Short mmCIF file of C-alpha atoms in Angstrom, two decimals:
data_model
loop_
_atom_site.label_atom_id
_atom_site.label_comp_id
_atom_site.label_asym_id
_atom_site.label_seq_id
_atom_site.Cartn_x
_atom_site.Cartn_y
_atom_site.Cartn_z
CA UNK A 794 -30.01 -51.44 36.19
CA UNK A 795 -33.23 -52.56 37.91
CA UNK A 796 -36.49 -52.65 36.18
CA UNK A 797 -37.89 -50.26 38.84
CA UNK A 798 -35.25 -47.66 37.98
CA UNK A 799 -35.70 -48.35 34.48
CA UNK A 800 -39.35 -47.24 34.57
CA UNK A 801 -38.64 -44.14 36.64
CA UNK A 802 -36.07 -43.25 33.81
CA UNK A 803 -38.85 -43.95 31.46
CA UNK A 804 -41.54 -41.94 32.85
CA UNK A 805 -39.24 -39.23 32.74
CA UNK A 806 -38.34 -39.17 29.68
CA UNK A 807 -41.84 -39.01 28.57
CA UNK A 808 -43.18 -36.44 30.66
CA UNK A 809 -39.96 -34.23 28.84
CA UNK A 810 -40.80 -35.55 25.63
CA UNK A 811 -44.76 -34.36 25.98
CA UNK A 812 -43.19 -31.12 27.10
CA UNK A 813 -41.42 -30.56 23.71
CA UNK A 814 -43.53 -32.06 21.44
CA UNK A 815 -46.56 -29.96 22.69
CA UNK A 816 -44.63 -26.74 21.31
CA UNK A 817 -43.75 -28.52 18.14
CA UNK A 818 -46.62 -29.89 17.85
CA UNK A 819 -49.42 -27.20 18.87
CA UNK A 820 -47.87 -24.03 17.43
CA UNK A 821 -51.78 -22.88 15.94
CA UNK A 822 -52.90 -22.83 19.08
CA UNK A 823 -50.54 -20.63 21.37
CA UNK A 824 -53.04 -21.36 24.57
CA UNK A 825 -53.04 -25.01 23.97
CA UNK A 826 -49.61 -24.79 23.50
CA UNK A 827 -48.60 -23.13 26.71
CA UNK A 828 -51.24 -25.31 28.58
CA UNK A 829 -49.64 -28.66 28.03
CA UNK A 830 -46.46 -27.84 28.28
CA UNK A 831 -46.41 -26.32 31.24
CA UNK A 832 -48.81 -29.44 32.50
CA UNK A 833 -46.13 -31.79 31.23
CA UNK A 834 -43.45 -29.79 32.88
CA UNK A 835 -44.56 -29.40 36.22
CA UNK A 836 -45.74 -32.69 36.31
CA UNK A 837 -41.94 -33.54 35.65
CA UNK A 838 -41.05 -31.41 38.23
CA UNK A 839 -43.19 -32.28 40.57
CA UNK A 840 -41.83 -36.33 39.87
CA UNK A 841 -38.54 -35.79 39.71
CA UNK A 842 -39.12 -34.34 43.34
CA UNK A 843 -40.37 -37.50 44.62
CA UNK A 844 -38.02 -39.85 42.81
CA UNK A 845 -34.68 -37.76 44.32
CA UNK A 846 -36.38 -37.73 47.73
CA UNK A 847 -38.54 -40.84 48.15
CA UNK A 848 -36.93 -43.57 46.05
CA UNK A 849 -33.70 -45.09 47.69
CA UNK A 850 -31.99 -45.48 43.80
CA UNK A 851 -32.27 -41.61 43.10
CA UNK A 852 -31.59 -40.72 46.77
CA UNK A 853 -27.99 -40.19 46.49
CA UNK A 854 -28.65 -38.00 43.53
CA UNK A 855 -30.94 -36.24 45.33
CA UNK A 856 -27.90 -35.98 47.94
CA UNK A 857 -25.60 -34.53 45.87
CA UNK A 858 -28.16 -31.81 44.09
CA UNK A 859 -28.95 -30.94 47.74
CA UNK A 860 -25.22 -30.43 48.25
CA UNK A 861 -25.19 -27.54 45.29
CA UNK A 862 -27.93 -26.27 46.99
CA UNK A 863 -25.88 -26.19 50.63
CA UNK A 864 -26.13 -22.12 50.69
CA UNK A 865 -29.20 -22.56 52.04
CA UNK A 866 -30.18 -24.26 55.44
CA UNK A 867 -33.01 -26.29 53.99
CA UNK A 868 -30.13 -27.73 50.97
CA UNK A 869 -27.67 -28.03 54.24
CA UNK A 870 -30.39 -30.90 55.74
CA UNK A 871 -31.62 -32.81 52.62
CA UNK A 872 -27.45 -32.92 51.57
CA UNK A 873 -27.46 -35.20 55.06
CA UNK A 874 -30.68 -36.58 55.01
CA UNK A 875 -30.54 -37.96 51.38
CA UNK A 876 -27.48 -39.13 51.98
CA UNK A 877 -28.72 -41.24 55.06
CA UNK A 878 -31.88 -42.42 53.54
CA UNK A 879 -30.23 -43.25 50.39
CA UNK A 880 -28.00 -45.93 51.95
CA UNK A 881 -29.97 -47.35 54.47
CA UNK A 882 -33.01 -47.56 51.89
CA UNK A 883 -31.07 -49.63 49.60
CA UNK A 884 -29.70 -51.85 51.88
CA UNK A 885 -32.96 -52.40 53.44
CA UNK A 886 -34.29 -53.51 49.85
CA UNK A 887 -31.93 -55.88 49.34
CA UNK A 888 -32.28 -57.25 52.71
CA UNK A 889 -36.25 -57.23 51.69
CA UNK A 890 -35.49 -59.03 48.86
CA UNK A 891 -33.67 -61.57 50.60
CA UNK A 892 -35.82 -62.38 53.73
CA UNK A 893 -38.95 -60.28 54.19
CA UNK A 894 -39.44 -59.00 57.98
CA UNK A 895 -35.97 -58.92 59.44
CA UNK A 896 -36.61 -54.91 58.16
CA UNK A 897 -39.70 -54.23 57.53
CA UNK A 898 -39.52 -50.67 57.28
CA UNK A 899 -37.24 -48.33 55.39
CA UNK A 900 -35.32 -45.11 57.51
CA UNK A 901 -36.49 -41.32 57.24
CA UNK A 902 -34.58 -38.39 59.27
CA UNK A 903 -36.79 -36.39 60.75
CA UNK A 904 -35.26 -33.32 61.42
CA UNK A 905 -35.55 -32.03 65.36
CA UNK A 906 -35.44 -28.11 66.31
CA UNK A 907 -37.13 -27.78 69.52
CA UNK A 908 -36.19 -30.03 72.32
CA UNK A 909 -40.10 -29.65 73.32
CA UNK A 910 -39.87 -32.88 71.10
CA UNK A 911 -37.99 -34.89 74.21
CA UNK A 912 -40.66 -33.52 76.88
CA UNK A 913 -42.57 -37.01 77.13
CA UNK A 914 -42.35 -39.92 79.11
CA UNK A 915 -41.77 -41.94 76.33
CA UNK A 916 -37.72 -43.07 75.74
CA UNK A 917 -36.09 -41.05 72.87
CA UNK A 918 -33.05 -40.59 70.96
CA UNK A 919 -31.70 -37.61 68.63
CA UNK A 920 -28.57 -37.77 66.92
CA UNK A 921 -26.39 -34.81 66.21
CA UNK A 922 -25.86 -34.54 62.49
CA UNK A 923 -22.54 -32.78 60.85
CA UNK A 924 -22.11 -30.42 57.92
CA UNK A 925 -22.40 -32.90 54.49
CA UNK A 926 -19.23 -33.25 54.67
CA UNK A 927 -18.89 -35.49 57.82
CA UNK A 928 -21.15 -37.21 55.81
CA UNK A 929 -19.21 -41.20 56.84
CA UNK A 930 -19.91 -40.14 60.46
CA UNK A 931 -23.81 -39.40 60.11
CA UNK A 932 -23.63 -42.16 58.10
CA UNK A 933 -22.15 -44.89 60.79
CA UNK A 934 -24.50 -43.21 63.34
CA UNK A 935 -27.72 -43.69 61.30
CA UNK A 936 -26.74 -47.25 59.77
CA UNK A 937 -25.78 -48.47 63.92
CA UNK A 938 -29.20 -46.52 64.94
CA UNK A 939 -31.47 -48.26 62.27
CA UNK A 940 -29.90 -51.68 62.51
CA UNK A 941 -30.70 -51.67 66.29
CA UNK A 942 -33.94 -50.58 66.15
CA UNK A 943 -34.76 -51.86 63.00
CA UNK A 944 -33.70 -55.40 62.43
CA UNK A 945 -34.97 -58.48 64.35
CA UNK A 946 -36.58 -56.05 67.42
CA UNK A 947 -38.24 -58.69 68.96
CA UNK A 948 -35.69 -60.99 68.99
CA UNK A 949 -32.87 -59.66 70.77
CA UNK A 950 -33.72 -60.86 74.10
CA UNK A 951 -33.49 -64.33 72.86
CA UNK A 952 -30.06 -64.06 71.42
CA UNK A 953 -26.82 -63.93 73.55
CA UNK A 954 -25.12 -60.26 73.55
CA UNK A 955 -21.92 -61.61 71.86
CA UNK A 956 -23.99 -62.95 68.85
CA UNK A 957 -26.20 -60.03 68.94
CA UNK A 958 -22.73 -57.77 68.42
CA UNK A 959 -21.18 -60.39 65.93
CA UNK A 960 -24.96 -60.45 64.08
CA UNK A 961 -24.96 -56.45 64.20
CA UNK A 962 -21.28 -55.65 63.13
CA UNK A 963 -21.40 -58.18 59.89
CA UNK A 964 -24.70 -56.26 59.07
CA UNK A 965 -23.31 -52.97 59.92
CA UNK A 966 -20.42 -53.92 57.81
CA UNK A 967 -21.77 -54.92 54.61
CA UNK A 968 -24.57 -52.30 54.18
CA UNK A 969 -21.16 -49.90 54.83
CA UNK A 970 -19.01 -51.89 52.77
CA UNK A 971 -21.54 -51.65 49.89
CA UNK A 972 -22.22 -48.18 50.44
CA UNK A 973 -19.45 -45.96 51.85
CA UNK A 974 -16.41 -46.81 52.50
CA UNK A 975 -15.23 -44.48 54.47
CA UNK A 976 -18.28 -44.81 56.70
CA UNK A 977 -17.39 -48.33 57.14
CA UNK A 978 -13.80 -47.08 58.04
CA UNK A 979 -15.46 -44.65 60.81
CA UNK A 980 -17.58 -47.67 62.18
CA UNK A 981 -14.12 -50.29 62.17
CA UNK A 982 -12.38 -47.62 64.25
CA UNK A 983 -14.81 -46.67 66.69
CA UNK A 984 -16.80 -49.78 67.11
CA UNK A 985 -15.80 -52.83 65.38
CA UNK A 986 -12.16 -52.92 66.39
CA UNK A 987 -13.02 -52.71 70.26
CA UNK A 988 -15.71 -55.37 70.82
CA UNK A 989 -13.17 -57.57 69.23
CA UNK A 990 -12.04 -57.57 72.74
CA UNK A 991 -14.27 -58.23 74.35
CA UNK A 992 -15.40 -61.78 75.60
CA UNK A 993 -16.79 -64.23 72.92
CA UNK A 994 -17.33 -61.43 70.05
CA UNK A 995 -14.21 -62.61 68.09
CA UNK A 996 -15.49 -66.36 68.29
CA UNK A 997 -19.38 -65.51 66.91
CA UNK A 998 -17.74 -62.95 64.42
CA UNK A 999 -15.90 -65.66 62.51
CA UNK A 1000 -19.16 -68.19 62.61
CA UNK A 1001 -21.24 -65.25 61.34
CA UNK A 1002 -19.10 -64.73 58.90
CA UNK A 1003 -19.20 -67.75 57.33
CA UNK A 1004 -22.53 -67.78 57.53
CA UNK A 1005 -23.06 -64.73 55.63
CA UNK A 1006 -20.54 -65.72 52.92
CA UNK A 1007 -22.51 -68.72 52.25
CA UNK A 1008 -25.54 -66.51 51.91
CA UNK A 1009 -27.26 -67.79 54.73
CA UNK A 1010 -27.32 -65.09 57.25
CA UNK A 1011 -30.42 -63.13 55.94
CA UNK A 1012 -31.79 -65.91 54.33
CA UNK A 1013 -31.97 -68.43 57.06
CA UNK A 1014 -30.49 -67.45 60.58
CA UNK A 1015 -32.01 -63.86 60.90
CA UNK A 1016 -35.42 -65.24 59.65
CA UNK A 1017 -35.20 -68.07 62.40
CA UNK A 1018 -34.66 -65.77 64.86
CA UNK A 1019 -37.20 -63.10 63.29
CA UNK A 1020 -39.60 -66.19 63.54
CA UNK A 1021 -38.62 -67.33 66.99
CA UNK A 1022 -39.38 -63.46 68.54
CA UNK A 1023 -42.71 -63.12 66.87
CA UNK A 1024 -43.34 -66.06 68.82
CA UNK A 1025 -42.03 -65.67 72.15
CA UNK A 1026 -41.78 -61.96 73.11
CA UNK A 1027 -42.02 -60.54 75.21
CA UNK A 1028 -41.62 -63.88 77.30
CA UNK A 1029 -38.26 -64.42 79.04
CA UNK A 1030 -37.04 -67.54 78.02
CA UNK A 1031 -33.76 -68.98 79.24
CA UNK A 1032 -33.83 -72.17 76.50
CA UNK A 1033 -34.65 -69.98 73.90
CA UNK A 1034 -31.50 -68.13 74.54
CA UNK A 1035 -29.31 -71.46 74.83
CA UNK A 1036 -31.51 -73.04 71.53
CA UNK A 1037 -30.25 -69.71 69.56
CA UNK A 1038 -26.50 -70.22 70.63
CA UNK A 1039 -26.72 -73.98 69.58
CA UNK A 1040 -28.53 -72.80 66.42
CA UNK A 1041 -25.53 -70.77 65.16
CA UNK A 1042 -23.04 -73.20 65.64
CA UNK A 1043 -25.38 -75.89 63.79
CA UNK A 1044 -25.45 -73.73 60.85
CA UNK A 1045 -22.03 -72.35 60.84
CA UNK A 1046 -21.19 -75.72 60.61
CA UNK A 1047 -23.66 -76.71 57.76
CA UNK A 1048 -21.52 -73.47 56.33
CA UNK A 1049 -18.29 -74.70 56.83
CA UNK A 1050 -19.46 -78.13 55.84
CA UNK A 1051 -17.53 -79.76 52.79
CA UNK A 1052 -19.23 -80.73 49.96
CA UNK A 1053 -19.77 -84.56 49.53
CA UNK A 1054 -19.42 -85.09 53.24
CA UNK A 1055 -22.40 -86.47 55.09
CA UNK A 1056 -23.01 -85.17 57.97
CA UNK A 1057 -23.43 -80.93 59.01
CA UNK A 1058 -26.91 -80.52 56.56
CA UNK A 1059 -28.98 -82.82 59.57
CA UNK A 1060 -31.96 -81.26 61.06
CA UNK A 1061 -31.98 -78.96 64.22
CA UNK A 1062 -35.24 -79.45 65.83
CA UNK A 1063 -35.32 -77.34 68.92
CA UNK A 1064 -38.20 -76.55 71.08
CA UNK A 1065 -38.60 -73.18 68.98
CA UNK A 1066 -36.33 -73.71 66.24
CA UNK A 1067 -37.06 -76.63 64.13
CA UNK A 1068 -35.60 -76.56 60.55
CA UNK A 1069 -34.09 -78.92 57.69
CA UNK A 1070 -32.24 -78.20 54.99
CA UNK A 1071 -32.39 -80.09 51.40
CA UNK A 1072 -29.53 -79.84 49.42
CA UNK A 1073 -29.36 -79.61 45.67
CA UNK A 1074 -25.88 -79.63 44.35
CA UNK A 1075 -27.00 -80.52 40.94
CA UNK A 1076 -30.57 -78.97 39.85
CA UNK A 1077 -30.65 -80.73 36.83
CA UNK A 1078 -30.71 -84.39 38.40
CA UNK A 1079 -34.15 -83.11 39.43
CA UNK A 1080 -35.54 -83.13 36.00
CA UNK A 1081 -34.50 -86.66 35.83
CA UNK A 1082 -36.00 -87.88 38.94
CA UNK A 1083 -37.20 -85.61 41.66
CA UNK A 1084 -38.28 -88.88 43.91
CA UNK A 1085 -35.25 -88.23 46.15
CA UNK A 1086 -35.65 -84.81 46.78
CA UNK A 1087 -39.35 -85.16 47.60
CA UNK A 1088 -39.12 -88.17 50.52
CA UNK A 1089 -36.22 -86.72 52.35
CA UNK A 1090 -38.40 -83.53 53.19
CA UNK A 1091 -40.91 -86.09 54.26
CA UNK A 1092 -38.97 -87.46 56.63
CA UNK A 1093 -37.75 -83.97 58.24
CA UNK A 1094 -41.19 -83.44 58.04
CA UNK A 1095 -42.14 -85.94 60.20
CA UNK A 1096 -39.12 -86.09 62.23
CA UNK A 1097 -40.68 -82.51 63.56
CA UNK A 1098 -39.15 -79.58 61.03
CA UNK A 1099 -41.88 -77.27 60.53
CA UNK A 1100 -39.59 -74.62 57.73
CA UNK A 1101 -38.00 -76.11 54.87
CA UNK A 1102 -34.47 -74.63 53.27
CA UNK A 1103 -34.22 -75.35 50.05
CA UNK A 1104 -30.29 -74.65 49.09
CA UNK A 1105 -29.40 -75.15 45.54
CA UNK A 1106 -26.25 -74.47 43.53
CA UNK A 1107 -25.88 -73.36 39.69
CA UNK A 1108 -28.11 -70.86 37.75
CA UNK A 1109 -30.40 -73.63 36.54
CA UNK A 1110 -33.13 -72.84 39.07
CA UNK A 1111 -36.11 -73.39 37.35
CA UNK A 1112 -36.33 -76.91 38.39
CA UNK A 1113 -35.53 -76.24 41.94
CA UNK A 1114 -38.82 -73.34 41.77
CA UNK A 1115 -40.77 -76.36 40.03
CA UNK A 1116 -39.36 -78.81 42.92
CA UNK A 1117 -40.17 -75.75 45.84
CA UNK A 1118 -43.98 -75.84 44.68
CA UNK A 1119 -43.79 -79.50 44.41
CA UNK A 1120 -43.63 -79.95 47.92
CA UNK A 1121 -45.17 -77.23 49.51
CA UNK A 1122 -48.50 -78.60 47.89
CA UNK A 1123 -47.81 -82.29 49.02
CA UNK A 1124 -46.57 -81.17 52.59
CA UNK A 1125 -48.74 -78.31 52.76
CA UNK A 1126 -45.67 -75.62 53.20
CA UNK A 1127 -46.08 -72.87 51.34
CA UNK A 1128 -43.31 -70.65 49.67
CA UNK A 1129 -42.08 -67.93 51.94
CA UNK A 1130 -38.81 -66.15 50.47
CA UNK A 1131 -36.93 -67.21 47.21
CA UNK A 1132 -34.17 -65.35 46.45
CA UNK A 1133 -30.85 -66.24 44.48
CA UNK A 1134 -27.64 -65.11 45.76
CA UNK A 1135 -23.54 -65.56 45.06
CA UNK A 1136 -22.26 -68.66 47.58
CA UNK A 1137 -18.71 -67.87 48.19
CA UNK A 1138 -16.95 -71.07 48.98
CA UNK A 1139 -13.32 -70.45 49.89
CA UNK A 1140 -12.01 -67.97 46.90
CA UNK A 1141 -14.42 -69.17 43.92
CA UNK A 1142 -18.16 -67.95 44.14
CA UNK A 1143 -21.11 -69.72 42.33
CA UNK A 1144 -25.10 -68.69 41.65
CA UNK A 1145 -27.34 -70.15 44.60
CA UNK A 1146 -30.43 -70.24 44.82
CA UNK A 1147 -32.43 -70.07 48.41
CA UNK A 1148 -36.35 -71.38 48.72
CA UNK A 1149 -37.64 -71.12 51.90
CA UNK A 1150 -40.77 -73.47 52.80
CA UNK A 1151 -42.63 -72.99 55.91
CA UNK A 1152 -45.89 -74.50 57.45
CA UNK A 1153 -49.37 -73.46 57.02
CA UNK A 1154 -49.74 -71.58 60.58
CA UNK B 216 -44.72 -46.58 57.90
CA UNK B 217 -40.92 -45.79 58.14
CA UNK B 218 -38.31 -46.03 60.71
CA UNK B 219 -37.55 -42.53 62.05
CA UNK B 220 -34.53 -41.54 62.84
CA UNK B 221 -34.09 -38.09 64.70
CA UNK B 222 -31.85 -35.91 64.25
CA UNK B 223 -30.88 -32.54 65.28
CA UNK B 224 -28.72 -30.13 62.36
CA UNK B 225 -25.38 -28.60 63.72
CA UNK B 226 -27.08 -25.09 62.36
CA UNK B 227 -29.71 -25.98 64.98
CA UNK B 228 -27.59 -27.13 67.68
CA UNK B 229 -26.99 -23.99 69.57
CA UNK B 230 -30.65 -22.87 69.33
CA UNK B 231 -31.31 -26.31 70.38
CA UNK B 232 -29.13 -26.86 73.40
CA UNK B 233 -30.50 -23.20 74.41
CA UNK B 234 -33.73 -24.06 74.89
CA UNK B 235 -33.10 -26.95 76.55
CA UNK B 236 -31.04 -24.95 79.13
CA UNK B 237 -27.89 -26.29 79.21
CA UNK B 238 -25.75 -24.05 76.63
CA UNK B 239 -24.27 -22.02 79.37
CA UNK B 240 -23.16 -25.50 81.39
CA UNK B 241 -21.48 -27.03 78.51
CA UNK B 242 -19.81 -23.91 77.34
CA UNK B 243 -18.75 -23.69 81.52
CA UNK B 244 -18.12 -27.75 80.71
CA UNK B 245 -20.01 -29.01 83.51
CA UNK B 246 -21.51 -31.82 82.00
CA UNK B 247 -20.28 -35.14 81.60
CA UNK B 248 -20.87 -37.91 78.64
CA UNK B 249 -23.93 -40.89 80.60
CA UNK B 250 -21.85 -43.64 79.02
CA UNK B 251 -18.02 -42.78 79.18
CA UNK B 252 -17.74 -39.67 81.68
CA UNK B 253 -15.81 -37.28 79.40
CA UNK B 254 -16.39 -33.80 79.50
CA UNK B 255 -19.24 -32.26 77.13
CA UNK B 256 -18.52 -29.36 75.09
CA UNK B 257 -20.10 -27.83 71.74
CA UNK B 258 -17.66 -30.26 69.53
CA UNK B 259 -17.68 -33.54 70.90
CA UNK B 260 -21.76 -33.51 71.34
CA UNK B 261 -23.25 -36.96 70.01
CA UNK B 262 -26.56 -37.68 71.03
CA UNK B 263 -29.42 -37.25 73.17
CA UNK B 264 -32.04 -39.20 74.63
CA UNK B 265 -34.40 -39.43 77.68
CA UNK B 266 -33.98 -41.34 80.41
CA UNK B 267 -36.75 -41.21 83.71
CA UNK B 268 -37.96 -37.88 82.17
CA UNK B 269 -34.50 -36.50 82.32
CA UNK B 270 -32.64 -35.24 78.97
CA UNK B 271 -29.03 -36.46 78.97
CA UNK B 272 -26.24 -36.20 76.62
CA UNK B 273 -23.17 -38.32 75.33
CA UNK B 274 -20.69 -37.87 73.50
CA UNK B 275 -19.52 -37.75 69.66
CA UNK B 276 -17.77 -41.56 70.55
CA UNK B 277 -19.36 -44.15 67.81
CA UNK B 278 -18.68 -46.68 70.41
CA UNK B 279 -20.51 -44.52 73.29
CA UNK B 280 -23.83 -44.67 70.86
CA UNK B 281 -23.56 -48.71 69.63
CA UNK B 282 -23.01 -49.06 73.79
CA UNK B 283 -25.97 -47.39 74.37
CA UNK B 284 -28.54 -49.14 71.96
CA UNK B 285 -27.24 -52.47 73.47
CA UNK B 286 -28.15 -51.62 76.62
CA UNK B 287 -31.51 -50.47 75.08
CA UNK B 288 -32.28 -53.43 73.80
CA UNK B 289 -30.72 -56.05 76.59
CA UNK B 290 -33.93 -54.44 78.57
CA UNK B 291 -36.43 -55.38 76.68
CA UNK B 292 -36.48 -54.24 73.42
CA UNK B 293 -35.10 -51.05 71.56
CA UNK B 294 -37.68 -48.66 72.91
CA UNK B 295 -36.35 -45.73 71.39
CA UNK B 296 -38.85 -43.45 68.82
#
């Protein structure tokens, strides 16, 4: 359980806990009595509203309280829209947590009754949303919705439509794997299963796969390409488009790369992209002597990288944090995302940790 | 600020498809899904969205939405609300 949650469960407990002990407590003074009990109790109510409707942990509990309530037309809505918000809010945390601003923003349904809603020149979408129980459809509808608009925007023009469906479908397909299955199932029949297909999608889905199974999807390509569109759009750049391409099949190859071998961890300095990695298979040799580790991102550095990946294995990641600040203040990078992760190499998966270093812009 | 996603309640759709006048020509299924070309009726209603201040409406098919926010964003950008 999450510290977050933790506290939530805490202040809860409390606010009950004033509530009783104020009627224990206060009995010669029925008025006082009354008065901070009912304090303590509303205020519980009126938290226990916002943690089952605003925080993406409680969200699904909020779902299913909502579903008890599903008499009623307003219980009907929040069964759905809890539901919705509660996976997509979660996912979009951990997403957060891995690579800040590939989704910035977490999801809220906003319920349409009048079409008067549509009458602008503006472009706009509403989806139909089922009874609570066709919950894994809304579900696959929202999660494809909020991924498209949500993730990368600015980016997509950049990226070849293939990639952009093998990008979307592993994304799709682990926020649905990790959420609702039978969502996921909904999304593999309808969607998944038919841009297999189609031209190049099978070829990018196995690269982005591996990518993401080494933990490097969020981490690395999506924030590449998050950075390349904050650059560029709304520009129309042909290169870009062919420097994305060759960037995925640079890192699914650094993915795919076996360990000990030399080459597949070089630099890819592009005209937009421009990006090294240094590898630390064994954190602990930095304690001995970080020397090593602190020319070779020299060199990138001056063979043109301008973000530094710091990839390091095993859960002794002190050092590598130590070795991270090290060289942001020597190179003047400074630390952008750090987040540790499981690296699934073939069927055994080890602790990883991920440090990403950027330039001073 | 948070990522909206709208959505219309099946215990709304009625009311809603009534006001926006086309009840009676889906019930008389004379409307046809923008991305696939089936025929629209009550069931099989997915989504709706504007398009050169016209409203139009697909179908129920997963596929027919994740087709549809491609082609969104291959011009320029998902510039749905």
């Amino acid at each position: 359980m999450k510290l977050k949650t933790l506290v939530y469960f805490f202040a809860g407990a409390v606010l009950v806990l004033i509530g009783f002990a104020s009627f224990v407590l206060l009995t010669y003074n029925v008025f006082l009595q009354f008065g901070v009990a009912m304090g303590s109790w509303t205020a519980f109510g009126v938290f226990l509203f916002y943690v089952l409707t605003s925080v993406p942990t409680f969200e699904g509990a909020g779902a299913w309280i909502a579903n008890g309530l599903s008499a009623f037309n307003i219980g009907k809505k929040n069964a759905v829209a809890l539901k919705i918000e509660h996976e997509l809010n979660t996912a979009q945390e951990l997403i957060s947590s891995q690579a800040k601003g590939i989704m910035p923003y977490p999801a809220k349904v906003e319920w349409i009754e009048k079409p008067s809603y549509l009458d602008t020149d503006e472009e706009k979408v509403i989806i139909r949303m089922r009874e609570h129980n066709e919950n894994p459809r809304n579900v696959a509808f929202a999660v494809v919705d909020y991924v498209s608009k949500g993730m990368i925007p600015f980016s997509r023009l950049y990226i070849t439509k293939p990639i952009q469906n093998a990008i979307d479908a592993t994304i799709v397909k682990s926020i649905l794997h990790e959420k609702d299955e039978s969502a996921l199932d909904f999304f593999l029949t309808h969607v998944l299963n038919q841009k297999l297909t189609e031209n190049g999608v099978q070829h990018y889905l196995t690269f982005i796969n591996n990518i993401n199974k080494r933990g490097l999807l969020t981490r690395v390509l999506l924030q590449e390409f998050n950075e390349l569109g904050r650059k560029l759009y709304p520009v129309i750049d042909q290169n870009a488009t062919r420097e994305t391409t060759k960037y995925v099949e640079q890192l699914h190859g650094l993915s795919t790369r076996v360990r000990g071998v030399k080459h597949g961890a070089d630099p890819f300095i592009g005209n937009h992209i421009k990006v090294a990695y240094v590898l630390i298979a064994e954190p602990l040799k930095i304690l001995t002597s970080d020397e090593p580790y602190l020319q070779y991102p020299n060199r990138c550095l001056q063979d043109g990288a301008e973000v530094l990946y710091l990839l390091s294995c095993g859960v002794t990641n002190k050092a590598t944090l130590r070795l991270a600040n090290k060289i942001a203040k020597l190179y003047g990078l400074h630390v952008v995302n750090s987040s540790e992760y499981n690296d699934v190499v073939g069927k055994s998966i080890h602790k990883a940790l991920c440090v990403e270093l950027r330039k001073n812009t | 600020m948070k990522r909206k996603i709208y959505a219309v309640h099946d215990g709304d759709l009625e009311s809603f498809l009534n006001d926006l006048n086309v009840l009676d020509k889906i019930n008389r299924e004379q409307i046809m899904c923008q991305k696939c070309g089936c025929v629209i009726i009550l069931e099989n209603i997915g989504f709706f969205f504007t398009s050169d201040g016209e409203i139009k409406i697909c179908c129920d098919n997963l596929n027919c939405f994740y087709e549809f926010k491609r082609s969104q964003m291959m011009l320029g950008g998902d510039k749905t609300q």
